[in-house]
Amino acid sequence: MDIEKNKLVGVSYHETSNKGRVISPIFIIMHYDGASNATSAIHWMLDPQSRVSAHVHISRDGIVTQLAPFNIKCWHAGLSSWAGLKDLNNYSIGIELQNKGNEVYTEKQIAAAIEVCEAIVAHYPIQEILGHSDIAPGRKEDPGKQFPWMKFKSLIKKNYYGNT
């Protein structure tokens, strides 16, 4: 998977209006959508009245849909902080995984999420892959206990000082 002009090549793209200014992402934030199906989750993030969005949605079947360029602020993190920064929407790429919150993630879904994260990490100076629960503790629990963190944390090869 490759990225050109801040978009994944070869995936479905539906531009959300729920977005802001240009950003320089340094984090990836993993979420679950809480929805029973991918269509309703994507429609919700496209609806201007929802005032929520993410850069990417990945269905349980591993279908990747991009909703905004990676260098544009999406509204996925809400009230959040990490490493001395507040409002992580200004510093992060949001990935929504179709999951009600208590489901085991599918192999196809995790494989697609890893592929997307690898492309992002290769293209942007990503420092960490975090969960919504990390940046909004006590307020959010996603991506949940079922999320296979070890498969994602190893995708980051540099520490904060750029050393491998």
PDB file of C-alpha atoms in Angstrom:
ATOM      1  CA  MET A   1       0.000   0.000   0.000  1.00  0.00           C
ATOM      2  CA  ASP A   2       1.301   3.420  -0.904  1.00  0.00           C
ATOM      3  CA  ILE A   3       0.418   7.040  -0.200  1.00  0.00           C
ATOM      4  CA  GLU A   4       0.331   9.760  -2.845  1.00  0.00           C
ATOM      5  CA  LYS A   5      -0.736  13.354  -2.159  1.00  0.00           C
ATOM      6  CA  ASN A   6      -1.707  12.365   1.420  1.00  0.00           C
ATOM      7  CA  LYS A   7      -4.116   9.650   0.261  1.00  0.00           C
ATOM      8  CA  LEU A   8      -3.867   5.874   0.163  1.00  0.00           C
ATOM      9  CA  VAL A   9      -3.537   4.569  -3.367  1.00  0.00           C
ATOM     10  CA  GLY A  10      -6.186   2.101  -4.517  1.00  0.00           C
ATOM     11  CA  VAL A  11      -8.734   2.475  -1.706  1.00  0.00           C
ATOM     12  CA  SER A  12     -12.222   3.945  -1.755  1.00  0.00           C
ATOM     13  CA  TYR A  13     -12.267   7.667  -0.934  1.00  0.00           C
ATOM     14  CA  HIS A  14     -15.293   9.586   0.385  1.00  0.00           C
ATOM     15  CA  GLU A  15     -14.397  13.119   1.539  1.00  0.00           C
ATOM     16  CA  THR A  16     -15.877  14.164   4.868  1.00  0.00           C
ATOM     17  CA  SER A  17     -16.815  17.771   5.522  1.00  0.00           C
ATOM     18  CA  ASN A  18     -15.957  17.205   9.205  1.00  0.00           C
ATOM     19  CA  LYS A  19     -12.380  18.374   8.997  1.00  0.00           C
ATOM     20  CA  GLY A  20     -10.129  21.333   9.681  1.00  0.00           C
ATOM     21  CA  ARG A  21      -6.800  22.836   8.766  1.00  0.00           C
ATOM     22  CA  VAL A  22      -3.549  21.329   7.506  1.00  0.00           C
ATOM     23  CA  ILE A  23      -1.581  19.350  10.116  1.00  0.00           C
ATOM     24  CA  SER A  24       1.756  17.529  10.357  1.00  0.00           C
ATOM     25  CA  PRO A  25       0.822  14.195  11.977  1.00  0.00           C
ATOM     26  CA  ILE A  26       3.161  12.542  14.477  1.00  0.00           C
ATOM     27  CA  PHE A  27       0.729  10.022  16.025  1.00  0.00           C
ATOM     28  CA  ILE A  28      -1.725   7.408  14.827  1.00  0.00           C
ATOM     29  CA  ILE A  29      -4.793   7.005  17.041  1.00  0.00           C
ATOM     30  CA  MET A  30      -6.684   3.703  16.889  1.00  0.00           C
ATOM     31  CA  HIS A  31     -10.426   3.653  17.579  1.00  0.00           C
ATOM     32  CA  TYR A  32     -13.404   1.348  17.320  1.00  0.00           C
ATOM     33  CA  ASP A  33     -16.522   2.815  15.750  1.00  0.00           C
ATOM     34  CA  GLY A  34     -19.140   1.226  18.036  1.00  0.00           C
ATOM     35  CA  ALA A  35     -21.308   0.591  14.976  1.00  0.00           C
ATOM     36  CA  SER A  36     -23.032  -2.594  13.863  1.00  0.00           C
ATOM     37  CA  ASN A  37     -21.974  -2.108  10.240  1.00  0.00           C
ATOM     38  CA  ALA A  38     -19.402  -0.206   8.224  1.00  0.00           C
ATOM     39  CA  THR A  39     -21.944   1.661   6.093  1.00  0.00           C
ATOM     40  CA  SER A  40     -23.605   3.353   9.056  1.00  0.00           C
ATOM     41  CA  ALA A  41     -20.244   4.265  10.606  1.00  0.00           C
ATOM     42  CA  ILE A  42     -18.977   5.839   7.387  1.00  0.00           C
ATOM     43  CA  HIS A  43     -22.257   7.702   6.798  1.00  0.00           C
ATOM     44  CA  TRP A  44     -22.061   9.073  10.356  1.00  0.00           C
ATOM     45  CA  MET A  45     -18.533  10.390   9.778  1.00  0.00           C
ATOM     46  CA  LEU A  46     -19.646  11.974   6.477  1.00  0.00           C
ATOM     47  CA  ASP A  47     -22.685  13.667   8.050  1.00  0.00           C
ATOM     48  CA  PRO A  48     -21.900  17.327   8.896  1.00  0.00           C
ATOM     49  CA  GLN A  49     -24.313  17.173  11.854  1.00  0.00           C
ATOM     50  CA  SER A  50     -22.236  14.430  13.552  1.00  0.00           C
ATOM     51  CA  ARG A  51     -19.189  16.706  13.843  1.00  0.00           C
ATOM     52  CA  VAL A  52     -16.962  13.595  13.975  1.00  0.00           C
ATOM     53  CA  SER A  53     -14.603  12.054  11.471  1.00  0.00           C
ATOM     54  CA  ALA A  54     -11.488   9.980  11.034  1.00  0.00           C
ATOM     55  CA  HIS A  55      -8.993   9.672   8.247  1.00  0.00           C
ATOM     56  CA  VAL A  56      -9.643   5.984   7.630  1.00  0.00           C
ATOM     57  CA  HIS A  57     -12.324   3.403   8.381  1.00  0.00           C
ATOM     58  CA  ILE A  58     -11.604  -0.334   8.196  1.00  0.00           C
ATOM     59  CA  SER A  59     -14.513  -2.781   8.064  1.00  0.00           C
ATOM     60  CA  ARG A  60     -14.553  -6.236   9.649  1.00  0.00           C
ATOM     61  CA  ASP A  61     -13.972  -7.596   6.112  1.00  0.00           C
ATOM     62  CA  GLY A  62     -10.768  -5.538   5.836  1.00  0.00           C
ATOM     63  CA  ILE A  63     -12.219  -2.959   3.439  1.00  0.00           C
ATOM     64  CA  VAL A  64     -10.378   0.348   3.780  1.00  0.00           C
ATOM     65  CA  THR A  65     -12.202   3.628   3.175  1.00  0.00           C
ATOM     66  CA  GLN A  66     -10.403   6.958   3.442  1.00  0.00           C
ATOM     67  CA  LEU A  67     -12.412  10.025   4.487  1.00  0.00           C
ATOM     68  CA  ALA A  68      -9.805  12.805   4.520  1.00  0.00           C
ATOM     69  CA  PRO A  69      -6.210  13.376   3.410  1.00  0.00           C
ATOM     70  CA  PHE A  70      -3.692  12.479   6.131  1.00  0.00           C
ATOM     71  CA  ASN A  71      -2.426  16.051   6.368  1.00  0.00           C
ATOM     72  CA  ILE A  72      -5.871  17.449   7.240  1.00  0.00           C
ATOM     73  CA  LYS A  73      -7.227  17.654  10.787  1.00  0.00           C
ATOM     74  CA  CYS A  74     -10.084  15.226  11.473  1.00  0.00           C
ATOM     75  CA  TRP A  75     -12.320  15.232  14.529  1.00  0.00           C
ATOM     76  CA  HIS A  76     -11.680  11.843  16.143  1.00  0.00           C
ATOM     77  CA  ALA A  77      -9.776  12.494  19.372  1.00  0.00           C
ATOM     78  CA  GLY A  78     -11.959  15.034  21.178  1.00  0.00           C
ATOM     79  CA  LEU A  79     -10.723  16.258  24.549  1.00  0.00           C
ATOM     80  CA  SER A  80      -7.306  14.605  24.614  1.00  0.00           C
ATOM     81  CA  SER A  81      -3.664  14.926  25.626  1.00  0.00           C
ATOM     82  CA  TRP A  82      -0.404  13.015  25.283  1.00  0.00           C
ATOM     83  CA  ALA A  83       3.295  13.774  25.776  1.00  0.00           C
ATOM     84  CA  GLY A  84       2.532  17.350  26.847  1.00  0.00           C
ATOM     85  CA  LEU A  85       0.307  18.058  23.836  1.00  0.00           C
ATOM     86  CA  LYS A  86      -3.418  18.825  24.009  1.00  0.00           C
ATOM     87  CA  ASP A  87      -6.109  18.364  21.348  1.00  0.00           C
ATOM     88  CA  LEU A  88      -4.489  15.428  19.602  1.00  0.00           C
ATOM     89  CA  ASN A  89      -6.607  16.049  16.495  1.00  0.00           C
ATOM     90  CA  ASN A  90      -3.929  18.620  15.653  1.00  0.00           C
ATOM     91  CA  TYR A  91      -1.158  15.995  15.667  1.00  0.00           C
ATOM     92  CA  SER A  92      -2.691  12.691  14.636  1.00  0.00           C
ATOM     93  CA  ILE A  93      -4.174  10.414  12.035  1.00  0.00           C
ATOM     94  CA  GLY A  94      -7.365   8.694  13.210  1.00  0.00           C
ATOM     95  CA  ILE A  95      -8.169   5.114  12.202  1.00  0.00           C
ATOM     96  CA  GLU A  96     -11.633   3.713  12.988  1.00  0.00           C
ATOM     97  CA  LEU A  97     -12.100  -0.047  13.096  1.00  0.00           C
ATOM     98  CA  GLN A  98     -15.575  -1.505  12.761  1.00  0.00           C
ATOM     99  CA  ASN A  99     -16.249  -3.040  16.162  1.00  0.00           C
ATOM    100  CA  LYS A 100     -18.997  -2.645  18.743  1.00  0.00           C
ATOM    101  CA  GLY A 101     -16.366  -2.591  21.462  1.00  0.00           C
ATOM    102  CA  ASN A 102     -16.649  -6.121  22.755  1.00  0.00           C
ATOM    103  CA  GLU A 103     -15.896  -8.061  19.583  1.00  0.00           C
ATOM    104  CA  VAL A 104     -12.681  -9.810  18.619  1.00  0.00           C
ATOM    105  CA  TYR A 105     -11.096  -8.012  15.670  1.00  0.00           C
ATOM    106  CA  THR A 106     -11.022 -10.108  12.491  1.00  0.00           C
ATOM    107  CA  GLU A 107      -7.781 -11.282  10.883  1.00  0.00           C
ATOM    108  CA  LYS A 108      -8.649  -9.431   7.645  1.00  0.00           C
ATOM    109  CA  GLN A 109      -9.317  -6.236   9.589  1.00  0.00           C
ATOM    110  CA  ILE A 110      -6.069  -6.382  11.551  1.00  0.00           C
ATOM    111  CA  ALA A 111      -4.061  -7.245   8.416  1.00  0.00           C
ATOM    112  CA  ALA A 112      -5.566  -4.219   6.641  1.00  0.00           C
ATOM    113  CA  ALA A 113      -4.925  -1.974   9.666  1.00  0.00           C
ATOM    114  CA  ILE A 114      -1.281  -3.091   9.819  1.00  0.00           C
ATOM    115  CA  GLU A 115      -0.871  -2.412   6.104  1.00  0.00           C
ATOM    116  CA  VAL A 116      -2.382   1.076   6.484  1.00  0.00           C
ATOM    117  CA  CYS A 117      -0.215   1.845   9.527  1.00  0.00           C
ATOM    118  CA  GLU A 118       2.935   0.624   7.758  1.00  0.00           C
ATOM    119  CA  ALA A 119       2.215   2.970   4.835  1.00  0.00           C
ATOM    120  CA  ILE A 120       1.579   5.899   7.190  1.00  0.00           C
ATOM    121  CA  VAL A 121       4.722   5.208   9.250  1.00  0.00           C
ATOM    122  CA  ALA A 122       6.788   5.028   6.035  1.00  0.00           C
ATOM    123  CA  HIS A 123       5.414   8.375   4.823  1.00  0.00           C
ATOM    124  CA  TYR A 124       5.135  10.542   7.974  1.00  0.00           C
ATOM    125  CA  PRO A 125       7.337  11.049  11.095  1.00  0.00           C
ATOM    126  CA  ILE A 126       5.042   8.978  13.333  1.00  0.00           C
ATOM    127  CA  GLN A 127       6.320   8.729  16.896  1.00  0.00           C
ATOM    128  CA  GLU A 128       3.676   6.425  18.389  1.00  0.00           C
ATOM    129  CA  ILE A 129       0.576   4.415  17.634  1.00  0.00           C
ATOM    130  CA  LEU A 130      -1.893   5.034  20.460  1.00  0.00           C
ATOM    131  CA  GLY A 131      -5.404   4.128  21.454  1.00  0.00           C
ATOM    132  CA  HIS A 132      -8.187   6.603  22.082  1.00  0.00           C
ATOM    133  CA  SER A 133      -8.058   5.269  25.644  1.00  0.00           C
ATOM    134  CA  ASP A 134      -4.416   6.417  25.951  1.00  0.00           C
ATOM    135  CA  ILE A 135      -5.141  10.021  25.035  1.00  0.00           C
ATOM    136  CA  ALA A 136      -8.534  10.311  26.771  1.00  0.00           C
ATOM    137  CA  PRO A 137      -8.244   8.028  29.823  1.00  0.00           C
ATOM    138  CA  GLY A 138     -11.419   7.613  31.835  1.00  0.00           C
ATOM    139  CA  ARG A 139     -13.421   9.064  28.955  1.00  0.00           C
ATOM    140  CA  LYS A 140     -12.746   6.546  26.169  1.00  0.00           C
ATOM    141  CA  GLU A 141     -11.900   2.842  26.145  1.00  0.00           C
ATOM    142  CA  ASP A 142     -11.332   2.154  22.464  1.00  0.00           C
ATOM    143  CA  PRO A 143      -9.829   0.336  20.702  1.00  0.00           C
ATOM    144  CA  GLY A 144     -10.544  -1.973  23.634  1.00  0.00           C
ATOM    145  CA  LYS A 145      -9.060  -5.014  25.324  1.00  0.00           C
ATOM    146  CA  GLN A 146      -9.403  -7.160  22.200  1.00  0.00           C
ATOM    147  CA  PHE A 147      -7.004  -4.973  20.204  1.00  0.00           C
ATOM    148  CA  PRO A 148      -3.659  -6.734  19.430  1.00  0.00           C
ATOM    149  CA  TRP A 149      -1.276  -3.975  20.526  1.00  0.00           C
ATOM    150  CA  MET A 150       1.927  -5.984  20.066  1.00  0.00           C
ATOM    151  CA  LYS A 151       1.295  -6.165  16.307  1.00  0.00           C
ATOM    152  CA  PHE A 152       1.157  -2.363  16.119  1.00  0.00           C
ATOM    153  CA  LYS A 153       3.669  -1.051  18.645  1.00  0.00           C
ATOM    154  CA  SER A 154       6.459  -2.846  16.767  1.00  0.00           C
ATOM    155  CA  LEU A 155       5.689  -0.831  13.595  1.00  0.00           C
ATOM    156  CA  ILE A 156       7.354   2.226  15.119  1.00  0.00           C
ATOM    157  CA  LYS A 157      11.090   1.968  14.642  1.00  0.00           C
ATOM    158  CA  LYS A 158      12.300   5.290  16.037  1.00  0.00           C
ATOM    159  CA  ASN A 159      12.193   6.784  19.476  1.00  0.00           C
ATOM    160  CA  TYR A 160      11.444  10.452  20.153  1.00  0.00           C
ATOM    161  CA  TYR A 161      15.027  11.423  19.298  1.00  0.00           C
ATOM    162  CA  GLY A 162      15.018   9.759  15.880  1.00  0.00           C
ATOM    163  CA  ASN A 163      17.211   6.822  16.961  1.00  0.00           C
ATOM    164  CA  THR A 164      16.446   3.296  15.845  1.00  0.00           C
TER     165      THR A 164
END
